[in-house]
Amino acid sequence: QKEVEQNSGPLSVPEGAIASLNCTYSDRGSQSFFWYRQYSGKSPELIMSIYSNGDKEDGRFTAQLNKASQYVSLLIRDSQPSDSATYLCAVTTSLQGAQKLVFGQGTRLTINP
Amino acid sequence: DVKVTQSSRYLVKRTGEKVFLECVQDMDHENMFWYRQDPGLGLRLIYFSYDVKMKEKGDIPEGYSVSREKKERFSLILESASTNQTSMYLCASRRDLGSPLHFGNGTRLTVT
Protein backbone atom coordinates (compact mmCIF):
# COMPACT_ATOMS: atom_id res chain seq x y z
CA GLN A 1 0.00 0.00 0.00
CA LYS A 2 1.31 3.43 -0.93
CA GLU A 3 1.85 5.83 1.94
CA VAL A 4 -0.23 8.55 0.29
CA GLU A 5 -2.73 7.78 -2.46
CA GLN A 6 -4.64 10.04 -4.80
CA ASN A 7 -6.75 9.37 -7.83
CA SER A 8 -4.59 10.51 -10.73
CA GLY A 9 -7.58 11.72 -12.73
CA PRO A 10 -8.06 13.56 -14.92
CA LEU A 11 -11.00 15.00 -13.03
CA SER A 12 -13.20 17.17 -15.20
CA VAL A 13 -15.56 19.67 -13.57
CA PRO A 14 -17.76 22.35 -15.17
CA GLU A 15 -17.04 25.96 -14.37
CA GLY A 16 -18.90 27.14 -11.28
CA ALA A 17 -19.30 23.65 -9.82
CA ILE A 18 -17.59 22.16 -6.77
CA ALA A 19 -14.42 20.17 -7.38
CA SER A 20 -13.72 17.46 -4.83
CA LEU A 21 -10.23 15.99 -4.50
CA ASN A 22 -9.47 13.09 -2.19
CA CYS A 23 -6.38 11.65 -0.57
CA THR A 24 -5.86 8.65 1.70
CA TYR A 25 -2.80 7.88 3.81
CA SER A 26 -1.51 4.82 5.58
CA ASP A 27 0.25 6.15 8.71
CA ARG A 28 -2.32 6.45 11.49
CA GLY A 29 0.10 8.64 13.43
CA SER A 30 0.32 11.38 10.79
CA GLN A 31 -0.20 14.87 12.20
CA SER A 32 0.35 17.36 9.37
CA PHE A 33 -1.46 17.50 6.04
CA PHE A 34 -1.00 19.84 3.10
CA TRP A 35 -2.50 20.54 -0.29
CA TYR A 36 -0.40 21.96 -3.11
CA ARG A 37 -1.42 23.23 -6.53
CA GLN A 38 0.97 22.77 -9.44
CA TYR A 39 0.50 24.32 -12.84
CA SER A 40 2.15 22.62 -15.78
CA GLY A 41 5.87 23.41 -15.86
CA LYS A 42 5.76 25.26 -12.54
CA SER A 43 6.68 24.33 -8.98
CA PRO A 44 4.14 23.27 -6.34
CA GLU A 45 2.41 26.09 -4.49
CA LEU A 46 0.98 25.61 -0.99
CA ILE A 47 -2.80 26.07 -0.84
CA MET A 48 -3.86 24.69 2.54
CA SER A 49 -2.44 23.22 5.70
CA ILE A 50 -4.62 21.24 8.11
CA TYR A 51 -3.68 19.63 11.40
CA SER A 52 -6.96 18.87 13.23
CA ASN A 53 -10.02 16.82 12.38
CA GLY A 54 -12.78 18.75 10.68
CA ASP A 55 -12.98 21.46 8.07
CA LYS A 56 -10.72 24.42 7.38
CA GLU A 57 -11.87 27.08 4.97
CA ASP A 58 -9.83 29.65 3.06
CA GLY A 59 -11.73 31.56 0.42
CA ARG A 60 -13.06 29.11 -2.16
CA PHE A 61 -10.99 26.27 -0.72
CA THR A 62 -12.00 23.91 2.09
CA ALA A 63 -9.74 21.19 3.44
CA GLN A 64 -11.38 18.34 5.33
CA LEU A 65 -9.51 15.94 7.59
CA ASN A 66 -10.75 12.67 9.07
CA LYS A 67 -7.96 10.96 10.99
CA ALA A 68 -10.11 7.98 12.00
CA SER A 69 -10.74 7.13 8.35
CA GLN A 70 -7.28 8.35 7.28
CA TYR A 71 -8.36 10.64 4.52
CA VAL A 72 -8.01 14.28 3.70
CA SER A 73 -9.92 16.09 0.98
CA LEU A 74 -9.91 19.44 -0.77
CA LEU A 75 -13.08 21.12 -2.01
CA ILE A 76 -12.93 23.97 -4.49
CA ARG A 77 -16.16 25.96 -4.69
CA ASP A 78 -17.20 28.01 -7.71
CA SER A 79 -14.49 26.37 -9.81
CA GLN A 80 -12.73 28.61 -12.31
CA PRO A 81 -10.71 27.68 -15.42
CA SER A 82 -7.67 29.06 -13.57
CA ASP A 83 -8.09 26.22 -11.04
CA SER A 84 -7.09 23.74 -13.76
CA ALA A 85 -3.87 22.21 -12.41
CA THR A 86 -2.48 19.15 -10.68
CA TYR A 87 -3.23 19.01 -6.96
CA LEU A 88 -0.77 17.26 -4.67
CA CYS A 89 -1.61 15.91 -1.25
CA ALA A 90 1.29 15.75 1.23
CA VAL A 91 1.31 14.01 4.59
CA THR A 92 3.92 13.95 7.33
CA THR A 93 4.61 10.34 8.21
CA SER A 94 6.90 8.54 10.61
CA LEU A 95 6.80 5.19 8.85
CA GLN A 96 10.23 3.61 8.37
CA GLY A 97 11.69 5.55 11.27
CA ALA A 98 12.46 9.12 10.28
CA GLN A 99 9.64 11.64 10.02
CA LYS A 100 9.25 12.84 6.47
CA LEU A 101 6.78 14.52 4.16
CA VAL A 102 5.33 12.14 1.60
CA PHE A 103 3.57 13.35 -1.53
CA GLY A 104 0.82 11.63 -3.44
CA GLN A 105 1.11 11.31 -7.21
CA GLY A 106 -1.32 14.17 -7.72
CA THR A 107 -4.77 14.57 -9.24
CA ARG A 108 -5.06 16.44 -12.52
CA LEU A 109 -8.07 18.75 -12.45
CA THR A 110 -9.61 20.36 -15.52
CA ILE A 111 -12.30 23.04 -15.20
CA ASN A 112 -14.41 23.26 -18.34
CA PRO A 113 -15.80 26.70 -19.27
CA ASP B 1 6.53 35.41 2.50
CA VAL B 2 9.12 32.68 2.28
CA LYS B 3 11.36 33.01 -0.71
CA VAL B 4 13.29 30.05 -2.05
CA THR B 5 15.51 30.96 -4.98
CA GLN B 6 17.06 28.50 -7.39
CA SER B 7 19.94 29.88 -9.40
CA SER B 8 18.88 28.66 -12.84
CA ARG B 9 15.48 28.15 -14.44
CA TYR B 10 16.82 26.15 -17.39
CA LEU B 11 20.13 24.37 -17.74
CA VAL B 12 21.64 22.28 -20.54
CA LYS B 13 24.70 20.17 -19.78
CA ARG B 14 26.68 17.46 -21.51
CA THR B 15 27.07 13.88 -20.32
CA GLY B 16 29.94 13.55 -17.86
CA GLU B 17 29.94 17.18 -16.77
CA LYS B 18 29.87 18.11 -13.10
CA VAL B 19 26.73 20.13 -12.44
CA PHE B 20 25.94 22.43 -9.52
CA LEU B 21 22.38 23.45 -8.68
CA GLU B 22 22.16 26.21 -6.11
CA CYS B 23 19.32 27.04 -3.76
CA VAL B 24 18.98 29.89 -1.27
CA GLN B 25 16.18 30.55 1.23
CA ASP B 26 15.64 33.78 3.13
CA MET B 27 13.55 32.66 6.12
CA ASP B 28 16.22 31.13 8.35
CA HIS B 29 14.70 27.67 7.90
CA GLU B 30 16.53 24.74 9.44
CA ASN B 31 15.33 22.16 6.93
CA MET B 32 16.14 22.11 3.23
CA PHE B 33 15.36 19.54 0.55
CA TRP B 34 16.12 18.57 -3.03
CA TYR B 35 13.52 16.74 -5.12
CA ARG B 36 13.31 15.72 -8.72
CA GLN B 37 10.02 15.46 -10.55
CA ASP B 38 9.40 13.33 -13.61
CA PRO B 39 6.14 12.60 -15.47
CA GLY B 40 4.39 9.59 -13.98
CA LEU B 41 6.88 9.29 -11.10
CA GLY B 42 5.83 12.25 -8.98
CA LEU B 43 8.13 14.03 -6.56
CA ARG B 44 11.10 12.00 -5.41
CA LEU B 45 13.35 13.06 -2.56
CA ILE B 46 17.06 13.11 -3.39
CA TYR B 47 18.71 14.57 -0.29
CA PHE B 48 17.75 16.70 2.67
CA SER B 49 19.44 18.61 5.45
CA TYR B 50 18.25 19.48 8.95
CA ASP B 51 21.20 21.68 9.82
CA VAL B 52 24.38 23.25 8.51
CA LYS B 53 26.94 20.69 7.37
CA MET B 54 24.40 17.94 7.96
CA LYS B 55 22.89 15.83 5.15
CA GLU B 56 20.68 12.80 4.85
CA LYS B 57 19.98 10.58 1.86
CA GLY B 58 16.50 10.58 0.48
CA ASP B 59 14.90 7.95 -1.71
CA ILE B 60 17.10 8.34 -4.79
CA PRO B 61 20.55 9.68 -3.78
CA GLU B 62 22.61 7.70 -6.31
CA GLY B 63 24.60 9.95 -8.63
CA TYR B 64 24.06 13.03 -6.48
CA SER B 65 25.74 14.74 -3.56
CA VAL B 66 24.89 17.87 -1.58
CA SER B 67 26.59 20.63 0.31
CA ARG B 68 25.29 22.87 3.07
CA GLU B 69 28.02 25.19 4.30
CA LYS B 70 25.64 27.97 5.35
CA LYS B 71 22.14 27.74 6.77
CA GLU B 72 20.51 29.58 3.88
CA ARG B 73 22.20 27.71 1.04
CA PHE B 74 21.79 24.09 -0.07
CA SER B 75 23.56 22.89 -3.20
CA LEU B 76 22.89 19.79 -5.25
CA ILE B 77 25.81 18.33 -7.17
CA LEU B 78 25.67 15.90 -10.06
CA GLU B 79 29.16 14.42 -9.99
CA SER B 80 29.04 13.15 -13.59
CA ALA B 81 25.83 14.07 -15.35
CA SER B 82 23.99 11.35 -17.25
CA THR B 83 21.02 11.51 -19.61
CA ASN B 84 18.78 9.80 -17.05
CA GLN B 85 19.28 12.82 -14.80
CA THR B 86 17.36 15.01 -17.21
CA SER B 87 14.52 16.24 -15.02
CA MET B 88 12.88 19.09 -13.14
CA TYR B 89 14.79 19.74 -9.91
CA LEU B 90 12.97 21.38 -7.03
CA CYS B 91 14.51 22.85 -3.91
CA ALA B 92 12.35 23.38 -0.83
CA SER B 93 12.68 24.55 2.76
CA ARG B 94 10.56 24.44 5.89
CA ARG B 95 10.75 25.79 9.41
CA ASP B 96 10.30 22.51 11.30
CA LEU B 97 8.96 18.98 11.00
CA GLY B 98 5.29 19.97 11.19
CA SER B 99 5.51 22.88 8.76
CA PRO B 100 4.76 22.84 5.04
CA LEU B 101 7.45 22.88 2.39
CA HIS B 102 8.03 26.04 0.38
CA PHE B 103 9.37 25.36 -3.08
CA GLY B 104 11.66 27.30 -5.36
CA ASN B 105 10.74 27.86 -9.01
CA GLY B 106 12.57 24.77 -10.12
CA THR B 107 15.45 24.08 -12.49
CA ARG B 108 14.72 22.17 -15.66
CA LEU B 109 17.93 20.32 -16.41
CA THR B 110 18.61 18.68 -19.74
CA VAL B 111 21.63 16.41 -20.09
CA THR B 112 22.62 15.66 -23.68
XYZ file of N, CA and C in Angstrom:
675
model
N 0.844 -1.196 0.000
C 0.000 0.000 0.000
C 0.878 1.244 0.000
N 0.561 2.198 -0.895
C 1.312 3.431 -0.935
C 1.028 4.240 0.312
N 2.022 5.040 0.730
C 1.853 5.827 1.940
C 0.803 6.907 1.775
N 0.760 7.516 0.593
C -0.232 8.551 0.286
C -0.794 8.252 -1.096
N -2.107 8.143 -1.193
C -2.732 7.784 -2.463
C -3.733 8.826 -2.899
N -3.671 9.152 -4.167
C -4.638 10.044 -4.803
C -5.073 9.431 -6.110
N -6.289 9.733 -6.504
C -6.753 9.368 -7.829
C -6.066 10.280 -8.838
N -5.389 9.689 -9.814
C -4.590 10.510 -10.732
C -5.433 11.348 -11.684
N -6.712 10.977 -11.827
C -7.575 11.720 -12.733
C -7.319 11.315 -14.179
N -7.632 12.177 -15.157
C -8.055 13.558 -14.925
C -9.487 13.676 -14.394
N -9.698 14.681 -13.572
C -11.001 15.000 -13.034
C -11.506 16.225 -13.776
N -12.653 16.081 -14.395
C -13.199 17.168 -15.196
C -14.447 17.712 -14.517
N -14.468 19.028 -14.300
C -15.559 19.673 -13.567
C -16.017 20.904 -14.350
N -17.309 21.135 -14.473
C -17.764 22.349 -15.173
C -17.496 23.600 -14.340
N -17.271 24.691 -15.031
C -17.043 25.964 -14.367
C -18.215 26.306 -13.449
N -17.873 26.770 -12.236
C -18.902 27.139 -11.281
C -19.308 26.016 -10.338
N -18.942 24.804 -10.657
C -19.297 23.652 -9.816
C -18.268 23.477 -8.701
N -18.534 22.491 -7.841
C -17.591 22.159 -6.767
C -16.688 21.022 -7.226
N -15.386 21.233 -7.090
C -14.423 20.174 -7.382
C -14.027 19.522 -6.068
N -14.034 18.202 -6.042
C -13.719 17.457 -4.825
C -12.529 16.540 -5.081
N -11.467 16.760 -4.333
C -10.234 15.995 -4.496
C -9.975 15.215 -3.213
N -9.623 13.953 -3.363
C -9.470 13.095 -2.190
C -8.074 12.510 -2.086
N -7.708 12.184 -0.847
C -6.383 11.651 -0.568
C -6.493 10.725 0.640
N -5.916 9.540 0.552
C -5.863 8.652 1.702
C -4.409 8.399 2.074
N -4.163 8.097 3.341
C -2.797 7.881 3.809
C -2.763 6.672 4.726
N -1.595 6.089 4.882
C -1.510 4.815 5.581
C -1.016 4.930 7.026
N -0.310 6.016 7.370
C 0.253 6.147 8.712
C -0.778 6.766 9.662
N -1.294 5.970 10.568
C -2.321 6.447 11.492
C -1.790 7.550 12.421
N -0.488 7.626 12.556
C 0.103 8.636 13.429
C 0.389 9.973 12.764
N 0.042 10.129 11.504
C 0.321 11.377 10.788
C -0.382 12.553 11.444
N 0.314 13.709 11.482
C -0.197 14.873 12.200
C -0.355 16.109 11.324
N 0.346 16.149 10.200
C 0.347 17.364 9.370
C -0.024 16.998 7.949
N -0.912 17.827 7.360
C -1.458 17.505 6.036
C -1.508 18.781 5.207
N -1.115 18.650 3.939
C -0.995 19.841 3.103
C -1.552 19.556 1.716
N -2.108 20.588 1.115
C -2.504 20.537 -0.294
C -1.696 21.564 -1.074
N -1.160 21.104 -2.210
C -0.399 21.965 -3.105
C -1.079 21.975 -4.464
N -0.967 23.100 -5.147
C -1.415 23.228 -6.532
C -0.180 23.388 -7.404
N -0.170 22.679 -8.532
C 0.970 22.771 -9.436
C 0.472 22.948 -10.866
N 0.777 24.098 -11.433
C 0.495 24.324 -12.841
C 1.581 23.666 -13.674
N 1.231 23.320 -14.890
C 2.151 22.624 -15.777
C 3.451 23.416 -15.956
N 4.574 22.776 -15.696
C 5.875 23.406 -15.859
C 6.300 24.301 -14.712
N 5.454 24.405 -13.691
C 5.758 25.262 -12.537
C 5.999 24.406 -11.299
N 6.439 25.053 -10.228
C 6.681 24.326 -8.984
C 5.414 24.287 -8.140
N 5.318 23.353 -7.203
C 4.138 23.269 -6.339
C 3.993 24.506 -5.457
N 2.738 24.909 -5.277
C 2.409 26.094 -4.489
C 1.474 25.656 -3.370
N 1.800 25.999 -2.132
C 0.977 25.609 -0.987
C -0.377 26.312 -1.030
N -1.452 25.511 -0.902
C -2.800 26.074 -0.841
C -3.334 26.037 0.574
N -3.239 24.872 1.218
C -3.856 24.694 2.536
C -2.982 23.802 3.401
N -2.997 24.089 4.689
C -2.436 23.215 5.703
C -3.566 22.860 6.658
N -3.604 21.626 7.132
C -4.620 21.244 8.114
C -4.001 20.261 9.084
N -4.319 20.433 10.370
C -3.675 19.625 11.405
C -4.686 18.918 12.309
N -5.934 19.413 12.330
C -6.955 18.869 13.235
C -8.133 18.328 12.436
N -8.806 17.366 13.003
C -10.016 16.824 12.383
C -11.035 17.925 12.122
N -11.740 17.787 10.993
C -12.782 18.748 10.679
C -12.475 19.499 9.410
N -13.111 20.649 9.264
C -12.982 21.462 8.066
C -12.167 22.718 8.349
N -11.422 23.143 7.326
C -10.718 24.419 7.385
C -10.965 25.138 6.071
N -11.470 26.348 6.171
C -11.866 27.083 4.966
C -10.939 28.261 4.725
N -10.619 28.487 3.449
C -9.827 29.650 3.058
C -10.318 30.092 1.684
N -11.169 31.095 1.689
C -11.732 31.562 0.422
C -12.591 30.482 -0.221
N -12.272 30.149 -1.459
C -13.062 29.114 -2.159
C -12.606 27.694 -1.828
N -11.557 27.573 -1.039
C -10.990 26.267 -0.722
C -11.393 25.816 0.678
N -11.740 24.533 0.782
C -11.999 23.914 2.087
C -11.236 22.602 2.155
N -10.417 22.462 3.190
C -9.741 21.194 3.444
C -10.514 20.462 4.530
N -10.668 19.153 4.351
C -11.379 18.338 5.327
C -10.464 17.196 5.759
N -10.375 16.985 7.062
C -9.508 15.938 7.592
C -10.301 14.992 8.481
N -10.140 13.709 8.246
C -10.753 12.672 9.070
C -9.658 11.663 9.411
N -9.081 11.814 10.597
C -7.960 10.956 10.988
C -8.412 9.521 11.249
N -9.621 9.341 11.725
C -10.109 7.984 11.997
C -10.187 7.170 10.713
N -10.620 7.810 9.643
C -10.738 7.134 8.349
C -9.502 7.321 7.492
N -8.550 8.121 7.959
C -7.278 8.348 7.282
C -7.469 8.911 5.880
N -8.263 9.952 5.800
C -8.357 10.636 4.517
C -8.416 12.144 4.740
N -7.960 12.824 3.725
C -8.006 14.281 3.697
C -8.494 14.685 2.312
N -9.358 15.679 2.265
C -9.922 16.092 0.984
C -9.810 17.598 0.813
N -9.932 18.015 -0.428
C -9.913 19.444 -0.771
C -11.126 19.728 -1.641
N -11.937 20.685 -1.220
C -13.083 21.124 -2.005
C -12.783 22.502 -2.575
N -13.083 22.664 -3.853
C -12.928 23.972 -4.487
C -14.307 24.404 -4.949
N -14.822 25.455 -4.332
C -16.162 25.959 -4.693
C -16.051 26.935 -5.845
N -17.157 27.066 -6.589
C -17.203 28.008 -7.706
C -15.947 27.869 -8.577
N -15.718 26.667 -9.059
C -14.493 26.365 -9.810
C -14.317 27.290 -11.009
N -13.089 27.723 -11.213
C -12.729 28.609 -12.313
C -11.733 27.903 -13.239
N -11.705 28.272 -14.505
C -10.713 27.679 -15.416
C -9.287 27.809 -14.886
N -9.007 28.867 -14.128
C -7.666 29.056 -13.569
C -7.339 28.041 -12.464
N -8.334 27.285 -12.022
C -8.086 26.215 -11.040
C -7.581 24.947 -11.716
N -7.585 24.910 -13.027
C -7.088 23.738 -13.757
C -5.600 23.572 -13.478
N -5.250 22.459 -12.844
C -3.871 22.209 -12.410
C -3.812 20.799 -11.840
N -2.640 20.403 -11.428
C -2.481 19.153 -10.679
C -2.418 19.495 -9.195
N -3.176 18.759 -8.394
C -3.234 19.012 -6.955
C -2.547 17.859 -6.217
N -1.581 18.230 -5.408
C -0.770 17.263 -4.671
C -1.159 17.268 -3.200
N -1.375 16.091 -2.680
C -1.613 15.910 -1.247
C -0.278 15.514 -0.616
N 0.041 16.083 0.537
C 1.289 15.746 1.227
C 0.983 15.491 2.699
N 1.582 14.448 3.225
C 1.309 14.013 4.594
C 2.624 13.765 5.315
N 2.732 14.246 6.525
C 3.915 13.953 7.334
C 3.737 12.574 7.937
N 4.713 11.709 7.730
C 4.607 10.343 8.211
C 5.880 9.943 8.926
N 5.739 9.031 9.879
C 6.898 8.540 10.612
C 7.169 7.076 10.311
N 6.537 6.574 9.231
C 6.800 5.187 8.851
C 8.261 5.046 8.485
N 8.832 3.917 8.695
C 10.229 3.614 8.374
C 11.189 4.479 9.177
N 10.758 4.899 10.371
C 11.686 5.554 11.273
C 11.637 7.055 11.232
N 12.338 7.670 10.293
C 12.458 9.125 10.283
C 11.166 9.776 9.820
N 10.839 10.916 10.436
C 9.642 11.637 10.018
C 9.941 12.341 8.694
N 9.045 12.193 7.756
C 9.254 12.842 6.470
C 7.910 13.221 5.864
N 7.977 14.083 4.866
C 6.780 14.522 4.165
C 6.655 13.703 2.897
N 5.539 13.010 2.755
C 5.327 12.142 1.596
C 4.244 12.744 0.727
N 4.510 12.797 -0.560
C 3.569 13.350 -1.526
C 2.820 12.236 -2.247
N 1.545 12.482 -2.526
C 0.819 11.633 -3.442
C 1.239 11.943 -4.870
N 0.741 11.140 -5.805
C 1.106 11.310 -7.210
C 0.416 12.514 -7.860
N -0.624 13.000 -7.190
C -1.316 14.171 -7.715
C -2.561 13.816 -8.509
N -3.551 14.708 -8.448
C -4.774 14.571 -9.244
C -4.830 15.728 -10.234
N -4.956 15.397 -11.492
C -5.058 16.444 -12.519
C -6.503 16.891 -12.646
N -6.732 18.167 -12.428
C -8.073 18.752 -12.451
C -8.216 19.665 -13.658
N -9.306 19.484 -14.392
C -9.611 20.364 -15.523
C -10.977 20.984 -15.287
N -11.037 22.317 -15.344
C -12.302 23.035 -15.205
C -12.741 23.459 -16.605
N -13.907 22.996 -16.990
C -14.411 23.264 -18.342
C -15.320 24.481 -18.363
N -14.980 25.482 -19.200
C -15.805 26.699 -19.271
C -17.213 26.401 -19.790
N 6.610 36.665 3.254
C 6.527 35.410 2.500
C 7.905 34.758 2.394
N 7.881 33.426 2.455
C 9.117 32.675 2.280
C 9.566 32.779 0.833
N 10.854 33.012 0.657
C 11.361 33.010 -0.709
C 12.477 31.980 -0.810
N 12.287 31.056 -1.741
C 13.295 30.051 -2.053
C 13.732 30.309 -3.494
N 15.002 30.575 -3.661
C 15.513 30.960 -4.975
C 16.465 29.907 -5.509
N 16.166 29.423 -6.705
C 17.060 28.503 -7.393
C 17.788 29.283 -8.473
N 19.076 29.005 -8.596
C 19.938 29.878 -9.398
C 19.606 29.866 -10.877
N 19.137 28.735 -11.404
C 18.876 28.660 -12.841
C 17.484 28.119 -13.086
N 16.807 28.657 -14.076
C 15.483 28.148 -14.439
C 15.623 27.009 -15.456
N 16.542 27.174 -16.386
C 16.819 26.150 -17.386
C 18.331 25.956 -17.473
N 18.708 24.683 -17.658
C 20.132 24.365 -17.739
C 20.311 23.230 -18.732
N 21.314 23.354 -19.601
C 21.638 22.280 -20.537
C 23.101 21.912 -20.325
N 23.350 20.646 -20.051
C 24.704 20.171 -19.782
C 24.995 18.929 -20.621
N 26.272 18.647 -20.747
C 26.683 17.458 -21.507
C 26.942 16.298 -20.556
N 26.779 15.096 -21.070
C 27.070 13.876 -20.317
C 28.492 13.916 -19.779
N 28.632 13.578 -18.483
C 29.941 13.555 -17.856
C 30.334 14.832 -17.162
N 29.629 15.914 -17.426
C 29.941 17.184 -16.770
C 29.558 17.142 -15.297
N 30.247 17.917 -14.493
C 29.873 18.112 -13.103
C 28.921 19.304 -13.049
N 27.771 19.108 -12.417
C 26.728 20.127 -12.440
C 26.402 20.571 -11.013
N 26.292 21.875 -10.837
C 25.936 22.430 -9.524
C 24.581 23.134 -9.634
N 23.658 22.743 -8.775
C 22.383 23.448 -8.681
C 22.338 24.124 -7.317
N 22.107 25.430 -7.350
C 22.157 26.212 -6.115
C 20.769 26.616 -5.648
N 20.605 26.664 -4.337
C 19.321 27.036 -3.756
C 19.571 27.885 -2.507
N 18.849 28.989 -2.414
C 18.981 29.887 -1.267
C 17.593 30.212 -0.722
N 17.448 30.153 0.610
C 16.183 30.554 1.232
C 16.444 31.696 2.218
N 15.436 32.552 2.360
C 15.642 33.776 3.128
C 14.883 33.800 4.444
N 14.380 32.658 4.915
C 13.554 32.655 6.124
C 14.215 31.952 7.296
N 15.509 31.743 7.226
C 16.218 31.131 8.351
C 15.681 29.733 8.689
N 15.228 29.015 7.676
C 14.697 27.671 7.896
C 15.814 26.684 8.167
N 15.541 25.771 9.121
C 16.530 24.740 9.436
C 16.610 23.674 8.337
N 15.428 23.339 7.802
C 15.332 22.161 6.928
C 15.328 22.566 5.466
N 16.139 21.883 4.669
C 16.140 22.109 3.226
C 16.169 20.785 2.486
N 15.596 20.778 1.282
C 15.358 19.539 0.548
C 15.649 19.730 -0.941
N 16.050 18.638 -1.574
C 16.119 18.575 -3.026
C 15.269 17.417 -3.523
N 14.360 17.733 -4.465
C 13.521 16.739 -5.123
C 13.788 16.785 -6.625
N 13.453 15.682 -7.275
C 13.307 15.722 -8.720
C 11.894 15.254 -9.052
N 11.385 15.789 -10.153
C 10.021 15.460 -10.549
C 10.002 15.049 -12.007
N 9.483 13.868 -12.264
C 9.396 13.329 -13.614
C 7.973 12.875 -13.890
N 7.513 13.005 -15.136
C 6.144 12.597 -15.471
C 5.881 11.150 -15.074
N 4.779 10.934 -14.375
C 4.393 9.590 -13.982
C 5.083 9.064 -12.739
N 6.133 9.754 -12.278
C 6.877 9.290 -11.097
C 6.682 10.204 -9.893
N 6.091 11.348 -10.104
C 5.827 12.248 -8.984
C 7.093 12.890 -8.443
N 6.986 13.395 -7.243
C 8.127 14.028 -6.556
C 8.937 12.964 -5.832
N 10.229 12.958 -6.080
C 11.098 12.000 -5.407
C 12.207 12.744 -4.673
N 12.396 12.371 -3.411
C 13.353 13.062 -2.562
C 14.764 12.548 -2.827
N 15.675 13.486 -3.094
C 17.059 13.111 -3.391
C 17.909 13.172 -2.118
N 17.957 14.340 -1.514
C 18.705 14.571 -0.287
C 17.983 15.619 0.532
N 18.244 15.626 1.829
C 17.746 16.699 2.666
C 18.749 17.020 3.766
N 18.508 18.154 4.411
C 19.438 18.612 5.446
C 18.642 19.274 6.566
N 18.928 18.880 7.803
C 18.247 19.476 8.949
C 19.092 20.559 9.627
N 20.342 20.691 9.174
C 21.199 21.684 9.822
C 22.422 21.914 8.944
N 23.155 22.953 9.254
C 24.379 23.250 8.510
C 25.330 22.069 8.605
N 25.958 21.770 7.492
C 26.939 20.691 7.372
C 26.335 19.311 7.626
N 25.057 19.211 7.724
C 24.401 17.938 7.955
C 23.618 17.565 6.700
N 23.639 16.275 6.317
C 22.888 15.827 5.147
C 22.391 14.415 5.397
N 21.260 14.139 4.761
C 20.678 12.800 4.855
C 20.254 12.368 3.461
N 20.429 11.108 3.140
C 19.979 10.580 1.857
C 18.468 10.464 1.849
N 17.916 10.797 0.700
C 16.499 10.578 0.483
C 16.258 9.248 -0.181
N 15.274 9.213 -1.070
C 14.900 7.948 -1.706
C 15.760 7.597 -2.915
N 16.329 8.608 -3.555
C 17.098 8.343 -4.785
C 18.411 9.130 -4.788
N 19.339 8.869 -3.866
C 20.554 9.679 -3.782
C 21.654 9.320 -4.779
N 21.526 8.189 -5.456
C 22.615 7.704 -6.308
C 22.902 8.695 -7.436
N 24.166 9.033 -7.574
C 24.597 9.947 -8.625
C 24.569 11.410 -8.218
N 24.162 11.657 -6.983
C 24.056 13.032 -6.478
C 24.829 13.184 -5.170
N 25.236 14.394 -4.879
C 25.740 14.742 -3.557
C 25.223 16.143 -3.239
N 25.385 16.550 -1.995
C 24.890 17.871 -1.580
C 25.921 18.549 -0.699
N 25.719 19.850 -0.552
C 26.589 20.629 0.313
C 25.756 21.677 1.020
N 25.960 21.803 2.338
C 25.290 22.873 3.073
C 26.303 23.498 4.034
N 26.999 24.481 3.544
C 28.017 25.187 4.305
C 27.431 26.342 5.108
N 26.334 26.902 4.636
C 25.640 27.971 5.346
C 24.169 27.601 5.468
N 23.524 28.119 6.483
C 22.141 27.739 6.765
C 21.213 28.049 5.603
N 21.445 29.155 4.907
C 20.508 29.578 3.880
C 20.744 28.926 2.514
N 21.837 28.212 2.357
C 22.203 27.707 1.039
C 22.364 26.189 1.044
N 21.735 25.558 0.056
C 21.792 24.089 -0.074
C 22.033 23.767 -1.543
N 23.164 23.141 -1.816
C 23.563 22.890 -3.195
C 23.432 21.418 -3.531
N 22.968 21.151 -4.728
C 22.887 19.788 -5.251
C 23.963 19.635 -6.323
N 24.710 18.544 -6.244
C 25.813 18.327 -7.171
C 25.595 17.018 -7.911
N 25.663 17.095 -9.226
C 25.674 15.903 -10.063
C 27.128 15.669 -10.429
N 27.716 14.624 -9.867
C 29.156 14.421 -9.994
C 29.566 14.191 -11.454
N 28.777 13.432 -12.183
C 29.042 13.153 -13.594
C 27.679 12.979 -14.266
N 27.197 14.048 -14.843
C 25.826 14.065 -15.345
C 25.591 12.961 -16.378
N 24.397 12.371 -16.276
C 23.993 11.350 -17.250
C 22.627 11.723 -17.804
N 22.280 11.140 -18.955
C 21.024 11.513 -19.606
C 19.814 11.179 -18.736
N 19.920 10.151 -17.894
C 18.775 9.799 -17.049
C 18.601 10.767 -15.873
N 19.447 11.777 -15.793
C 19.276 12.823 -14.799
C 18.601 14.064 -15.381
N 18.194 13.961 -16.622
C 17.355 15.006 -17.213
C 16.031 15.029 -16.463
N 15.689 16.178 -15.890
C 14.518 16.240 -15.022
C 14.269 17.671 -14.572
N 13.142 17.849 -13.866
C 12.880 19.093 -13.142
C 13.382 18.905 -11.714
N 14.254 19.812 -11.268
C 14.788 19.736 -9.914
C 14.172 20.845 -9.067
N 13.671 20.442 -7.912
C 12.974 21.382 -7.033
C 13.652 21.427 -5.671
N 13.977 22.628 -5.249
C 14.515 22.847 -3.908
C 13.370 23.322 -3.023
N 13.394 22.947 -1.754
C 12.350 23.378 -0.829
C 12.939 23.569 0.552
N 12.260 24.385 1.355
C 12.677 24.552 2.755
C 11.436 24.576 3.641
N 11.645 24.323 4.918
C 10.561 24.437 5.885
C 11.144 24.763 7.252
N 10.300 25.346 8.108
C 10.749 25.791 9.415
C 11.055 24.624 10.331
N 10.115 23.656 10.415
C 10.300 22.510 11.301
C 9.512 21.326 10.760
N 9.518 20.232 11.496
C 8.955 18.978 10.999
C 7.466 19.067 10.702
N 6.722 19.890 11.403
C 5.287 19.970 11.189
C 4.855 21.033 10.203
N 5.817 21.757 9.647
C 5.511 22.881 8.756
C 5.471 22.440 7.307
N 4.777 23.194 6.456
C 4.760 22.841 5.036
C 6.089 23.180 4.360
N 6.310 22.549 3.226
C 7.454 22.884 2.394
C 7.119 24.099 1.539
N 8.138 24.923 1.322
C 8.035 26.036 0.381
C 9.044 25.770 -0.724
N 8.544 25.749 -1.947
C 9.371 25.359 -3.075
C 9.945 26.570 -3.807
N 11.121 26.361 -4.387
C 11.655 27.299 -5.359
C 10.974 27.113 -6.698
N 11.380 27.913 -7.692
C 10.738 27.864 -9.012
C 11.147 26.664 -9.841
N 12.158 25.962 -9.387
C 12.565 24.769 -10.120
C 13.641 25.046 -11.155
N 14.450 24.033 -11.417
C 15.447 24.080 -12.488
C 15.174 22.916 -13.420
N 14.910 23.241 -14.673
C 14.718 22.170 -15.664
C 16.073 21.877 -16.288
N 16.617 20.727 -15.950
C 17.934 20.325 -16.413
C 17.804 19.331 -17.549
N 18.522 19.602 -18.615
C 18.611 18.679 -19.738
C 20.057 18.249 -19.886
N 20.286 16.942 -19.894
C 21.630 16.405 -20.090
C 21.670 15.727 -21.458
N 22.574 16.199 -22.305
C 22.620 15.659 -23.679
C 23.870 14.820 -23.906
